[in-house]
Short mmCIF file of the C-alpha atoms (twelve columns), coordinates in Angstrom:
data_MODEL
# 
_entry.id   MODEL 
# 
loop_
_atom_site.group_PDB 
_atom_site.id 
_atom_site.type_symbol 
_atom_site.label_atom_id 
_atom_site.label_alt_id 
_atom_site.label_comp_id 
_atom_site.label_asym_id 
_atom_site.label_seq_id 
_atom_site.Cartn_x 
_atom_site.Cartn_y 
_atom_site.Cartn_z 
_atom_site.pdbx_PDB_model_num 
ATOM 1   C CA . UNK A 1   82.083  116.173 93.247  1 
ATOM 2   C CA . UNK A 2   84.195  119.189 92.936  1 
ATOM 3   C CA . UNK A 3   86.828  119.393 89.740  1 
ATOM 4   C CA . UNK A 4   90.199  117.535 90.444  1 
ATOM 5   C CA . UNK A 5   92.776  119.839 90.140  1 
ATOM 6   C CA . UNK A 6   94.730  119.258 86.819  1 
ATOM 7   C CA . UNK A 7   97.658  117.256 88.747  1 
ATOM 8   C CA . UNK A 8   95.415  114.576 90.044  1 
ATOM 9   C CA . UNK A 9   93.442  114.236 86.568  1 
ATOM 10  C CA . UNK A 10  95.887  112.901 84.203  1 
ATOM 11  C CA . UNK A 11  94.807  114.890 81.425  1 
ATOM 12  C CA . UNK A 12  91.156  115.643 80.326  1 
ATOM 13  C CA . UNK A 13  89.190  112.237 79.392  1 
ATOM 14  C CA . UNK A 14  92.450  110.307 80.815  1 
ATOM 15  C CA . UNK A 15  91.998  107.165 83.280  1 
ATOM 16  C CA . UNK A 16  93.355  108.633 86.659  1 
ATOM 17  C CA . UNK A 17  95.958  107.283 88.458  1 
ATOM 18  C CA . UNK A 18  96.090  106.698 92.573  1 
ATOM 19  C CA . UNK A 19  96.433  110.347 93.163  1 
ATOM 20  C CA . UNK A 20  92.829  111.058 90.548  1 
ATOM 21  C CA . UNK A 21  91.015  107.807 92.326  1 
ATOM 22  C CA . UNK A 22  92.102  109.145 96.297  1 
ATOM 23  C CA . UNK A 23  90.589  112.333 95.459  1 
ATOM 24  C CA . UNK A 24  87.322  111.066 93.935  1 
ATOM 25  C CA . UNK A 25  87.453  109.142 97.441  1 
ATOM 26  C CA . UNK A 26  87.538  111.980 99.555  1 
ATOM 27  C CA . UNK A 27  84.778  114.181 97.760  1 
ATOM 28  C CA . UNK A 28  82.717  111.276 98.359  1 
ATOM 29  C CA . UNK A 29  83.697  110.449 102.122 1 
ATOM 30  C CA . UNK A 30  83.529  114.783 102.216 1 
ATOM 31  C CA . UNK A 31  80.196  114.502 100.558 1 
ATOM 32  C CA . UNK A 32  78.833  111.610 102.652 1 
ATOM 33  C CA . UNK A 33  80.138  113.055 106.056 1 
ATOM 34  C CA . UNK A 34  78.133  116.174 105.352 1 
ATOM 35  C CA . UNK A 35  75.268  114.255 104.846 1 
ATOM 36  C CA . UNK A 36  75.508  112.290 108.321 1 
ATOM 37  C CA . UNK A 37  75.335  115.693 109.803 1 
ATOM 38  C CA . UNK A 38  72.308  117.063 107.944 1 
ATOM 39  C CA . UNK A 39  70.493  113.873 109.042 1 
ATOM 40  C CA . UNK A 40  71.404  114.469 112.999 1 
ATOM 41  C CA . UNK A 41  68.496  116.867 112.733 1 
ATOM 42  C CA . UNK A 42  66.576  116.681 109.545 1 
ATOM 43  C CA . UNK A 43  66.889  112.720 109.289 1 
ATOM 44  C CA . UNK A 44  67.821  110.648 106.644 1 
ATOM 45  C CA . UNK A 45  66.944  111.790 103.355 1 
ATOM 46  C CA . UNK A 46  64.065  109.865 101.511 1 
ATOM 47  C CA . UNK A 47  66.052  109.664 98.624  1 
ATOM 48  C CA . UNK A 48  68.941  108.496 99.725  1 
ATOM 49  C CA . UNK A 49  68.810  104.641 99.272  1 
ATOM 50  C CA . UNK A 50  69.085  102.308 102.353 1 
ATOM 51  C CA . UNK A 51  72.014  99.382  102.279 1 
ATOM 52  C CA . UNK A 52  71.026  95.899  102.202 1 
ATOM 53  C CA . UNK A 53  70.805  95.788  106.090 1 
ATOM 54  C CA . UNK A 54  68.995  98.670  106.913 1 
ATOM 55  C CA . UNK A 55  66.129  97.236  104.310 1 
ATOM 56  C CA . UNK A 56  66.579  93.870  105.827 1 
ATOM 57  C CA . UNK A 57  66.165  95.819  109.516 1 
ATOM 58  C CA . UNK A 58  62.780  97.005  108.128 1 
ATOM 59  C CA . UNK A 59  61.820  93.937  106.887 1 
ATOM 60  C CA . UNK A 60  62.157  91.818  110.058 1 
ATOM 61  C CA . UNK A 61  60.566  94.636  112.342 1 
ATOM 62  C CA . UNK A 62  57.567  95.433  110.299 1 
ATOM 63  C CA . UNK A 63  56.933  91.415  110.007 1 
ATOM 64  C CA . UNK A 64  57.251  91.548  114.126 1 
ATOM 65  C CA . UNK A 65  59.974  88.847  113.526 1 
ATOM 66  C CA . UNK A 66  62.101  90.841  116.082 1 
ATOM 67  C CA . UNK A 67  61.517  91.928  119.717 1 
ATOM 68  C CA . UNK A 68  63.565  95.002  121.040 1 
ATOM 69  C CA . UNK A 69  63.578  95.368  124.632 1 
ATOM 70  C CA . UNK A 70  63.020  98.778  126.123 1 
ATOM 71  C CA . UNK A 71  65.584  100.656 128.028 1 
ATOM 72  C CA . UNK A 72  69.029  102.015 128.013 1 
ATOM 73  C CA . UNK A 73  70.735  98.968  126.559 1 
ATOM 74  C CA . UNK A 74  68.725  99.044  123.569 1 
ATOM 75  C CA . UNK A 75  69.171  102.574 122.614 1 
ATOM 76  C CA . UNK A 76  72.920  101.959 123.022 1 
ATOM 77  C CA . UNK A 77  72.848  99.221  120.870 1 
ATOM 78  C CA . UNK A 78  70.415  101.509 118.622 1 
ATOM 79  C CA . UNK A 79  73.403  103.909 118.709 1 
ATOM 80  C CA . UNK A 80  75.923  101.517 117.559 1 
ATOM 81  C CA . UNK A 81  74.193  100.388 114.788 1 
ATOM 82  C CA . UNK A 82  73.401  103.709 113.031 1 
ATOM 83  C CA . UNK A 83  76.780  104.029 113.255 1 
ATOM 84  C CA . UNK A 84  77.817  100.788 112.133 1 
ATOM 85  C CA . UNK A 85  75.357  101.868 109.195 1 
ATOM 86  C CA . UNK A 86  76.891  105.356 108.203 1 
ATOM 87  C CA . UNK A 87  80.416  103.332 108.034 1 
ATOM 88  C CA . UNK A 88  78.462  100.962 105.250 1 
ATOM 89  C CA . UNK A 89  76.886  103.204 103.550 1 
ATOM 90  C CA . UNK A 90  79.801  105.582 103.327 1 
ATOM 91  C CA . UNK A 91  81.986  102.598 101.845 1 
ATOM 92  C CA . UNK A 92  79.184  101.516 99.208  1 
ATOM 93  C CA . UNK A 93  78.947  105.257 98.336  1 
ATOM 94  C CA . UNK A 94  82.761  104.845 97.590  1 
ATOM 95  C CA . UNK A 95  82.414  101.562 95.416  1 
ATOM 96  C CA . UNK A 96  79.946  103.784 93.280  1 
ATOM 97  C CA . UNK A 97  81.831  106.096 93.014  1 
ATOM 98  C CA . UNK A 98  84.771  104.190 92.284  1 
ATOM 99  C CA . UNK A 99  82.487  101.827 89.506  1 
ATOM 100 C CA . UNK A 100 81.758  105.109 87.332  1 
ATOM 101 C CA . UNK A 101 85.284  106.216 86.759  1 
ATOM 102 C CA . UNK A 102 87.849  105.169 84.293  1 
ATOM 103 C CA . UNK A 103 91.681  104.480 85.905  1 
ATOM 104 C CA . UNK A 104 94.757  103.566 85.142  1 
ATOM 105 C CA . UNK A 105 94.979  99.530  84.673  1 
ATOM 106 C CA . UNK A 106 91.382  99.164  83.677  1 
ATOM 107 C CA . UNK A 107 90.305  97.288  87.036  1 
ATOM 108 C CA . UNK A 108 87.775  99.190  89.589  1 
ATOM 109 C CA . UNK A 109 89.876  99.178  92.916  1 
ATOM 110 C CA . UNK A 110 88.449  96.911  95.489  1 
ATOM 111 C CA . UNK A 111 87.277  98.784  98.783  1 
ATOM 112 C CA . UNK A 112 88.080  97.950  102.382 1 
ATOM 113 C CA . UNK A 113 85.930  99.671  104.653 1 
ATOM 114 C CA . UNK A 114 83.607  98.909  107.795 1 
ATOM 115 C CA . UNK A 115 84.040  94.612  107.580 1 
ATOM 116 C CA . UNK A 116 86.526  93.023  109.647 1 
ATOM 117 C CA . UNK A 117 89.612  94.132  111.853 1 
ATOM 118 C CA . UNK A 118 91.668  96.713  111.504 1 
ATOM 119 C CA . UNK A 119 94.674  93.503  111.235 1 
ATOM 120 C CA . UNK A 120 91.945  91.570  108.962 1 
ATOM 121 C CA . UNK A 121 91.692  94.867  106.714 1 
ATOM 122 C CA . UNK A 122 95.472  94.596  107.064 1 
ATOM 123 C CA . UNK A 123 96.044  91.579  105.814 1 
ATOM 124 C CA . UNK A 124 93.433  92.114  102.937 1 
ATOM 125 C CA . UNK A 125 95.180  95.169  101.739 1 
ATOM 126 C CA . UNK A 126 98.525  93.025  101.809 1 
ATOM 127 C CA . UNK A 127 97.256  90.856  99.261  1 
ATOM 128 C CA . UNK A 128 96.137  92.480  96.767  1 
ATOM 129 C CA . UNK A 129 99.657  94.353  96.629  1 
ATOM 130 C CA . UNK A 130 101.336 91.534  96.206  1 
ATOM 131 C CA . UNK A 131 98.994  90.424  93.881  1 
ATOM 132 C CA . UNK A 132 99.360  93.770  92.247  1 
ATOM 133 C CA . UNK A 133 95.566  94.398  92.360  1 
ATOM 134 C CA . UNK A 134 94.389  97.773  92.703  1 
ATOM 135 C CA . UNK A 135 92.824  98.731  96.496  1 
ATOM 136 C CA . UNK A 136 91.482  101.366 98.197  1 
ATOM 137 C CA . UNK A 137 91.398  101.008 101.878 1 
ATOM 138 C CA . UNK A 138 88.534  103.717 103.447 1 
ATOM 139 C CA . UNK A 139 89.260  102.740 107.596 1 
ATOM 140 C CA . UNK A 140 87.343  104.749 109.789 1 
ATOM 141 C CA . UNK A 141 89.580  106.397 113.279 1 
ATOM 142 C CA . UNK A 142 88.735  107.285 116.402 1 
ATOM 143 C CA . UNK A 143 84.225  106.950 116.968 1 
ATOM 144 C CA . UNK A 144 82.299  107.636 113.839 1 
ATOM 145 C CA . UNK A 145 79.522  106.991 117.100 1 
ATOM 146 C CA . UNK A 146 80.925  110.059 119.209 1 
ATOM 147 C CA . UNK A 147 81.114  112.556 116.039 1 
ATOM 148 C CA . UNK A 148 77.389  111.702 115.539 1 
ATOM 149 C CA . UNK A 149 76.294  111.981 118.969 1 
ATOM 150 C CA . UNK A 150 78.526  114.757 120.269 1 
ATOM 151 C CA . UNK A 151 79.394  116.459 116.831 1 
ATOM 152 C CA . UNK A 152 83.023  116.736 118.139 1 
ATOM 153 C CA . UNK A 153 84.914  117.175 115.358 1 
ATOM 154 C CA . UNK A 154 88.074  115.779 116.706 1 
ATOM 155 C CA . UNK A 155 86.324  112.397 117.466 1 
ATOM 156 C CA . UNK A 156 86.661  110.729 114.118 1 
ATOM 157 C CA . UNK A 157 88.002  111.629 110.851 1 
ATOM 158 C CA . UNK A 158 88.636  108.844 107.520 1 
ATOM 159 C CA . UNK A 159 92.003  107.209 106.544 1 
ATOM 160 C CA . UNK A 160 92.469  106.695 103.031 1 
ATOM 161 C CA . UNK A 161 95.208  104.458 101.377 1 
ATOM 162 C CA . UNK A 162 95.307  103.908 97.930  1 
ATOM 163 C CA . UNK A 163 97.009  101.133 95.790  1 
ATOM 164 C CA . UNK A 164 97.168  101.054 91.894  1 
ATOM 165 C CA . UNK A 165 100.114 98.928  90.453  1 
ATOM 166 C CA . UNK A 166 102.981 100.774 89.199  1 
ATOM 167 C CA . UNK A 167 102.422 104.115 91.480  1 
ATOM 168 C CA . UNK A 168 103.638 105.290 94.906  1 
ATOM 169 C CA . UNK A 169 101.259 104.583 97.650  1 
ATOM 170 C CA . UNK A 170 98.621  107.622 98.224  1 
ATOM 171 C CA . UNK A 171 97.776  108.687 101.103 1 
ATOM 172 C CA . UNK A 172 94.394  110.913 102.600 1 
ATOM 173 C CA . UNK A 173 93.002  112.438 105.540 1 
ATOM 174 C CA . UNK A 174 89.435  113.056 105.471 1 
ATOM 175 C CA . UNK A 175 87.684  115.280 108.436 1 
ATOM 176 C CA . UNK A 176 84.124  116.352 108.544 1 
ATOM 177 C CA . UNK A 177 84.952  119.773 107.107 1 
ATOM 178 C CA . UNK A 178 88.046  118.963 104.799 1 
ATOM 179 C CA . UNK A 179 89.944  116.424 103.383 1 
ATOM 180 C CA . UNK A 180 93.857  116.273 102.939 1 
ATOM 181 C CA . UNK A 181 95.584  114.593 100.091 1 
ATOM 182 C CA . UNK A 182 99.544  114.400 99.833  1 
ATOM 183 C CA . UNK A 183 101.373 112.129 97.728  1 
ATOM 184 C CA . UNK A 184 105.326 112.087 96.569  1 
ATOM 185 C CA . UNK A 185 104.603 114.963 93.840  1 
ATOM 186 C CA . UNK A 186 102.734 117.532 95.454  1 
ATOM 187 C CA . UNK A 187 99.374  118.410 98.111  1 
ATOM 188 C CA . UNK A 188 95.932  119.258 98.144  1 
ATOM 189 C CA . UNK A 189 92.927  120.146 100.913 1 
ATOM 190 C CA . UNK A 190 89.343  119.722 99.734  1 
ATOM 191 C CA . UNK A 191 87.063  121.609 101.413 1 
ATOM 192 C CA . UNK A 192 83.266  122.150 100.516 1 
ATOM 193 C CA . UNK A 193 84.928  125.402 98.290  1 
ATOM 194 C CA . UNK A 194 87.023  123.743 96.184  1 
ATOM 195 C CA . UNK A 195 90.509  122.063 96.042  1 
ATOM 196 C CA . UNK A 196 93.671  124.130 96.846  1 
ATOM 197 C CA . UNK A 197 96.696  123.268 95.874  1 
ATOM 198 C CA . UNK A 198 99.063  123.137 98.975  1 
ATOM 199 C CA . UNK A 199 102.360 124.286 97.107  1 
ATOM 200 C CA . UNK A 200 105.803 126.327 98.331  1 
ATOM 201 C CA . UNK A 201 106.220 126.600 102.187 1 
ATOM 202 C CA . UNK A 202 103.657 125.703 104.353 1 
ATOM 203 C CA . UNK A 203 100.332 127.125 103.911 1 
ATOM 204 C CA . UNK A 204 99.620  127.205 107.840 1 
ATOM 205 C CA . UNK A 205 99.120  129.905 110.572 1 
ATOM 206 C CA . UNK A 206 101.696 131.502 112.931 1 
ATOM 207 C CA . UNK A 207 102.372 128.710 115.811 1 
ATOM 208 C CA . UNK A 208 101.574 129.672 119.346 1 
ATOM 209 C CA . UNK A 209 103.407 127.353 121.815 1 
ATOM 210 C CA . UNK A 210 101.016 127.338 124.159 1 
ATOM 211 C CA . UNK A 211 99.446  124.264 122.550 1 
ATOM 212 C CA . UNK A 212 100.302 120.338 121.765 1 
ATOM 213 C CA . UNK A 213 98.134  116.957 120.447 1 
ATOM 214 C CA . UNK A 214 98.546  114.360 122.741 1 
ATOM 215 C CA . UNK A 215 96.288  110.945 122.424 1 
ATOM 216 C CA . UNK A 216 93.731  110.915 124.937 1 
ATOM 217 C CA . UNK A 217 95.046  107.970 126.954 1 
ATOM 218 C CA . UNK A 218 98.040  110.094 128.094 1 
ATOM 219 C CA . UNK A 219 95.208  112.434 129.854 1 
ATOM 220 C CA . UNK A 220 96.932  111.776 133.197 1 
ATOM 221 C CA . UNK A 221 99.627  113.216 132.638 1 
ATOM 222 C CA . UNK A 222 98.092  116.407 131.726 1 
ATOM 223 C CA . UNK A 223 99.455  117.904 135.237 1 
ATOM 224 C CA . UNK A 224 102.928 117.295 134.075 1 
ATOM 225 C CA . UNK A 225 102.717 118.093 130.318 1 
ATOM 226 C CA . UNK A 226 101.392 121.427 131.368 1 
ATOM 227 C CA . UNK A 227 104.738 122.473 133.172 1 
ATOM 228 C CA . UNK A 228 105.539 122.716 129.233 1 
ATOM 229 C CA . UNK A 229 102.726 123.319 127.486 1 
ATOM 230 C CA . UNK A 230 100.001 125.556 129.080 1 
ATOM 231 C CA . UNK A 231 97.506  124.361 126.835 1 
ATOM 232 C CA . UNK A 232 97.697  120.473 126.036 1 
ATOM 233 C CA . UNK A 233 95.204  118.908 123.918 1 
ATOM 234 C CA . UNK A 234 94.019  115.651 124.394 1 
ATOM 235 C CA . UNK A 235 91.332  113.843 121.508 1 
ATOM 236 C CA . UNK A 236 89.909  111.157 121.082 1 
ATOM 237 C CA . UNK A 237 91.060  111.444 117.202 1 
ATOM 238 C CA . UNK A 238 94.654  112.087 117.094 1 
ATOM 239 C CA . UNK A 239 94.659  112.071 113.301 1 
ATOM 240 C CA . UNK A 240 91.674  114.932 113.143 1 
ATOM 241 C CA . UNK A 241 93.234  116.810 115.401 1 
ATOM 242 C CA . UNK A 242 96.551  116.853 113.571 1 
ATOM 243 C CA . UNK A 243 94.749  117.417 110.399 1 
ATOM 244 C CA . UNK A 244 92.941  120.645 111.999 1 
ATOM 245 C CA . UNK A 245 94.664  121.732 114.748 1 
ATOM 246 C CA . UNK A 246 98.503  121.029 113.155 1 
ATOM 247 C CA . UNK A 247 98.026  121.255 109.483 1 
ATOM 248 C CA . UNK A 248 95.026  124.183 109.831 1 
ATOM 249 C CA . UNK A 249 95.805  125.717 113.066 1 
ATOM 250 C CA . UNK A 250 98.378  127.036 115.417 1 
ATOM 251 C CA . UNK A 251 99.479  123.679 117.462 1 
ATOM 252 C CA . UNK A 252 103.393 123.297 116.309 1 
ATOM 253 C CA . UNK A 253 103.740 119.606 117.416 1 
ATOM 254 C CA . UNK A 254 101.855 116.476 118.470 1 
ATOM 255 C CA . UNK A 255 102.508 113.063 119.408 1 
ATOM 256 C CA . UNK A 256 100.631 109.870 117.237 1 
ATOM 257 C CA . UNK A 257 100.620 106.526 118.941 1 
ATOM 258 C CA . UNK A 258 100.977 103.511 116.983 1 
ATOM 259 C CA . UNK A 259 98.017  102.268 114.941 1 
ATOM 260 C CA . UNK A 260 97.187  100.094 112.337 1 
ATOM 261 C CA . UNK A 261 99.194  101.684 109.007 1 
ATOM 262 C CA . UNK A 262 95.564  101.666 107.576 1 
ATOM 263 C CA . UNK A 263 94.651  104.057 110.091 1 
ATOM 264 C CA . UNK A 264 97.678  106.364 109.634 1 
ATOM 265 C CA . UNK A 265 97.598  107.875 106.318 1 
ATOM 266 C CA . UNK A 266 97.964  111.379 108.565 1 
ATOM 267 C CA . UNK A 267 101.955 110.348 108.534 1 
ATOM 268 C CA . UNK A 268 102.614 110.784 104.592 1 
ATOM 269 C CA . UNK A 269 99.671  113.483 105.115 1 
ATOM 270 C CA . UNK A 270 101.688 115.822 107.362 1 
ATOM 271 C CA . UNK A 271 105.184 115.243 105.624 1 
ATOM 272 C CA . UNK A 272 103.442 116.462 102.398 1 
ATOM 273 C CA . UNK A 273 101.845 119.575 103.960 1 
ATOM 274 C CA . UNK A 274 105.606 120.486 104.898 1 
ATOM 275 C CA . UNK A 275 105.615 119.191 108.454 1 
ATOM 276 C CA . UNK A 276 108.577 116.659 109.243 1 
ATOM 277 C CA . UNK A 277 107.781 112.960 111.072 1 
ATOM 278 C CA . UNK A 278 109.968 111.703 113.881 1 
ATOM 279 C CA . UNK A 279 110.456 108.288 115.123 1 
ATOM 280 C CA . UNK A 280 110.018 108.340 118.949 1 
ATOM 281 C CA . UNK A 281 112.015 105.448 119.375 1 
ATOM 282 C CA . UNK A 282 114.730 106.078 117.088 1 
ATOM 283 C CA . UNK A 283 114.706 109.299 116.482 1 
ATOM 284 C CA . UNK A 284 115.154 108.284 112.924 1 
ATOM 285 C CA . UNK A 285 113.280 112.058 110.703 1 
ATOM 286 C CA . UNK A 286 110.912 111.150 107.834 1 
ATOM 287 C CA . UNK A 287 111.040 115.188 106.005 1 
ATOM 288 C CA . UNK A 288 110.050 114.357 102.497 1 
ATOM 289 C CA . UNK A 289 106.486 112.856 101.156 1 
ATOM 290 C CA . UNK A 290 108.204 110.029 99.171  1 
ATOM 291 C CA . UNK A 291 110.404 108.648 102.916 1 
ATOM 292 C CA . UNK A 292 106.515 108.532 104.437 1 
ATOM 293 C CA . UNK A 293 105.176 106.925 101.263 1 
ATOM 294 C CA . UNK A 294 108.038 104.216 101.263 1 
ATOM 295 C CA . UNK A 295 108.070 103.684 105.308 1 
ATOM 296 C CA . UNK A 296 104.331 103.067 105.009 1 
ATOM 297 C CA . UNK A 297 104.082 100.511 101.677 1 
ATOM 298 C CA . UNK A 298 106.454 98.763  103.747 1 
ATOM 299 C CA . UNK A 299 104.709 98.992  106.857 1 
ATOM 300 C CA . UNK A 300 101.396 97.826  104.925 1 
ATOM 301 C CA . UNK A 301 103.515 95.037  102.938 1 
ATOM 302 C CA . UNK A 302 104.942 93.475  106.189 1 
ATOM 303 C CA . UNK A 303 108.360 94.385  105.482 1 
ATOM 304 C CA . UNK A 304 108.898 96.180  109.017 1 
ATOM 305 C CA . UNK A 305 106.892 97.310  111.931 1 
ATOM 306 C CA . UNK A 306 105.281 100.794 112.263 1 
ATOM 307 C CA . UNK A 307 106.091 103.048 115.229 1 
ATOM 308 C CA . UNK A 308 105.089 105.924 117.562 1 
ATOM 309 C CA . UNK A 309 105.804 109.243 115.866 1 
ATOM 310 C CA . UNK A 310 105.992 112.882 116.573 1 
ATOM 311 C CA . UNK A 311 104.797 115.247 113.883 1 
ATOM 312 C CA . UNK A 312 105.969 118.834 114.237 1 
ATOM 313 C CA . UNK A 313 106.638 122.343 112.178 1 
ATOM 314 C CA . UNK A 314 110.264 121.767 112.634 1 
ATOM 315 C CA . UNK A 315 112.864 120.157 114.283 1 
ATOM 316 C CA . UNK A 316 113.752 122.154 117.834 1 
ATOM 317 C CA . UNK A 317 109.746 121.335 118.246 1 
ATOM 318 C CA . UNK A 318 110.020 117.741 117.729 1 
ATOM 319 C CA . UNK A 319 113.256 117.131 119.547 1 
ATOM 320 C CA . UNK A 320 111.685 118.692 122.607 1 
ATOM 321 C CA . UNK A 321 108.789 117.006 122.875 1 
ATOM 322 C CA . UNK A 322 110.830 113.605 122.258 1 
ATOM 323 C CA . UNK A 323 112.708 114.479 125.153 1 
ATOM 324 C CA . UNK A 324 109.346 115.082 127.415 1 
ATOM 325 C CA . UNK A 325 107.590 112.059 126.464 1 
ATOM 326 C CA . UNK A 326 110.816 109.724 127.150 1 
ATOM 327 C CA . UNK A 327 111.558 111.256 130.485 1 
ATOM 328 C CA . UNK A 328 107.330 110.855 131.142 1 
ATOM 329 C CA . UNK A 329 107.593 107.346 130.332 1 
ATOM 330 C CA . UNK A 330 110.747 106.761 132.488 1 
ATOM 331 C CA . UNK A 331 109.031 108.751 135.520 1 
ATOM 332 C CA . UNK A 332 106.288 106.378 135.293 1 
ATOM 333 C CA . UNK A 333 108.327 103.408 135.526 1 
ATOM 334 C CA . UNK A 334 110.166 104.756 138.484 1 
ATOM 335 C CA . UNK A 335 106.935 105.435 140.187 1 
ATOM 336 C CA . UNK A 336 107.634 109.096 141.037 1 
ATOM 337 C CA . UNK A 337 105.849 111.534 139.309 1 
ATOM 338 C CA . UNK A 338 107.791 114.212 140.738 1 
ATOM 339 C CA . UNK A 339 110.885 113.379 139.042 1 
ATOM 340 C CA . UNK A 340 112.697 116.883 137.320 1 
ATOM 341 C CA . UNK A 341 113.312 117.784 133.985 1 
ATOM 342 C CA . UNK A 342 115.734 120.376 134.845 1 
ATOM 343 C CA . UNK A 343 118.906 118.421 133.695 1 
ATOM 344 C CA . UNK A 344 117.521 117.474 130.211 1 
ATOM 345 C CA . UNK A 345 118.482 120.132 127.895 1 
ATOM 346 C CA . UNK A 346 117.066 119.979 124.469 1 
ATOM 347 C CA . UNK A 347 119.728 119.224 121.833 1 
ATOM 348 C CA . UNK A 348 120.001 122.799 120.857 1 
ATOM 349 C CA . UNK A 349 121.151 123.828 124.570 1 
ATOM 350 C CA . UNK A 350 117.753 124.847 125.030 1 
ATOM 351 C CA . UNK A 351 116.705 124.297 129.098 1 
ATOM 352 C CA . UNK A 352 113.145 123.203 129.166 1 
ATOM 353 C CA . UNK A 353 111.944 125.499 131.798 1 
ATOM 354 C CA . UNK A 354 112.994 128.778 129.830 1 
ATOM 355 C CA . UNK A 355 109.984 127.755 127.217 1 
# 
């Protein structure tokens, strides 16, 4: 586990707080992820101690107690299982790590991981807020089985929402190659270098319009969206691809569908690594870390509904792609595809087809 930069460690020999506990979350999740790669071609490492399953797995099949049929149907299900397997053993490396370090209230934060729905999850997570009991909630985006398989990093990445009585919500993103960490005070990225603090303006590249994050089930409209972007992107992960192509690339803008709010810790993410967050619906701007923080402890409490949101390097960019994605959806309803754009300026007078 790398050092925690002196923000997130209360002091030396001090319990830590939400921000200390998130971060000793991601270095494992970081430290796990890497692992799950190494294995793709070494395999797993002997000393690296199987879950409770996997030993029951090899139990039952060295005792002949269970018959596997040959064929494609059982490798898939093989497939799904190893990765049903990584997600345990990635959340019991958490609670570990979690059991071993002193924070603020005295009680170990429960973990809510690979068990249950993403609304079952949900609803756990509620509770123990309201109970004011400390929980961390590790949800897995995207396919954890596509990243293994394909080694696309934009198939999967980590959601991390932490809960310790008395704090603001904290929030993580956690890729295969970095994790993000934003709360109301300040940012950080963990990579496997170190921490850097993620202070000032925005420490991201020079855009290049060219580009946009879309979610992969608007790929049919990738004729249209290209009248305005040359180069749309479409993942199966929106929030790794926002993490890596918005936060540490080039890509001004990109669209996030609705999920679970355990799945979206990317939205108090972005606002704390200086992007803003736009309601698509509303057009209601979430600019500062703390507005993302609040909107999403009372998304997770039940005190209002999430929403569909458009993270972008500034305004102009999110405005205009509001604008394309409304008159998209009202194209579609009309059933003609070939409807124009030309008499939707952008709210700064700005005529789409000049971009």
């Amino acid at each position: 586990m790398h050092d925690l930069p002196e923000a997130l460690s209360n002091g030396p020999k001090q319990p830590l707080g939400a921000g200390g506990v998130t971060a000793h979350v991601c270095g494992t999740a970081l430290q796990m992820l890497d692992a799950f790669g190494h294995e793709k071609i070494y395999g797993q490492d002997m000393d690296e101690p199987l879950t409770q399953d996997e030993q029951d797995e090899k139990v039952l099949a060295l005792l002949s107690q269970r018959y596997i049929p040959p064929g494609v149907p059982s490798q898939d299900a093989h497939e799904e299982a190893q990765a049903k397997a990584c997600q345990h053993r990635l959340v019991e490396a958490v609670e570990r790590t979690l059991h071993g370090i002193d924070n603020e209230g005295g009680r170990t934060p429960t973990v809510l991981g690979a068990d249950g729905t993403p609304e079952q999850r949900e609803a756990a997570f509620r509770a123990h807020v309201r109970a004011e009991q400390p929980v961390v909630s590790v949800s897995f985006t995207g396919s954890l089985r596509r990243w293994l398989s394909t080694s696309d990093t934009q198939a999967t990445s980590i959601s991390v929402t932490t809960y310790i009585p008395g704090r603001p919500l904290y929030a993580a993103q956690v890729t295969a190659d970095t994790a993000l960490l934003s709360d109301c005070s300040g940012s950080w990225r963990l990579t496997k270098d170190g921490w850097l603090a993620m202070t000032g303006e925005p420490v991201v590249a020079e855009e290049d319009p060219n580009y946009v994050v879309l979610p992969h089930s608007m790929m049919d409209s990738a004729s249209r969206m290209r009248r305005h972007y040359p180069q749309p992107l479409f993942p199966f992960d929106t929030s790794s691809a926002v993490a890596q192509a918005v936060l540490g690339g080039k890509v001004p803008v990109a669209f996030h569908l609705t999920e679970p709010v355990l799945n979206s810790a990317i939205i108090p993410v972005a606002t704390g690594h200086g992007m803003i967050v736009l309601f698509l619906d509303s057009g209601e701007l979430l600019e500062k870390p703390w507005d993302a923080s609040r909107h999403m402890f009372k998304a997770v409490t039940g005190e209002q509904s999430f929403g569909d949101f458009i993270i972008a390097r500034d305004l102009w960019a999110a405005r205009r792609i509001s604008r394309i994605l409304k008159t998209e959806a009202r194209a579609a309803e009309d059933l003609d595809p070939l409807a124009s754009l030309d008499d939707l300026d952008d709210d700064f007078g700005f005529d789409f087809d000049d971009a």
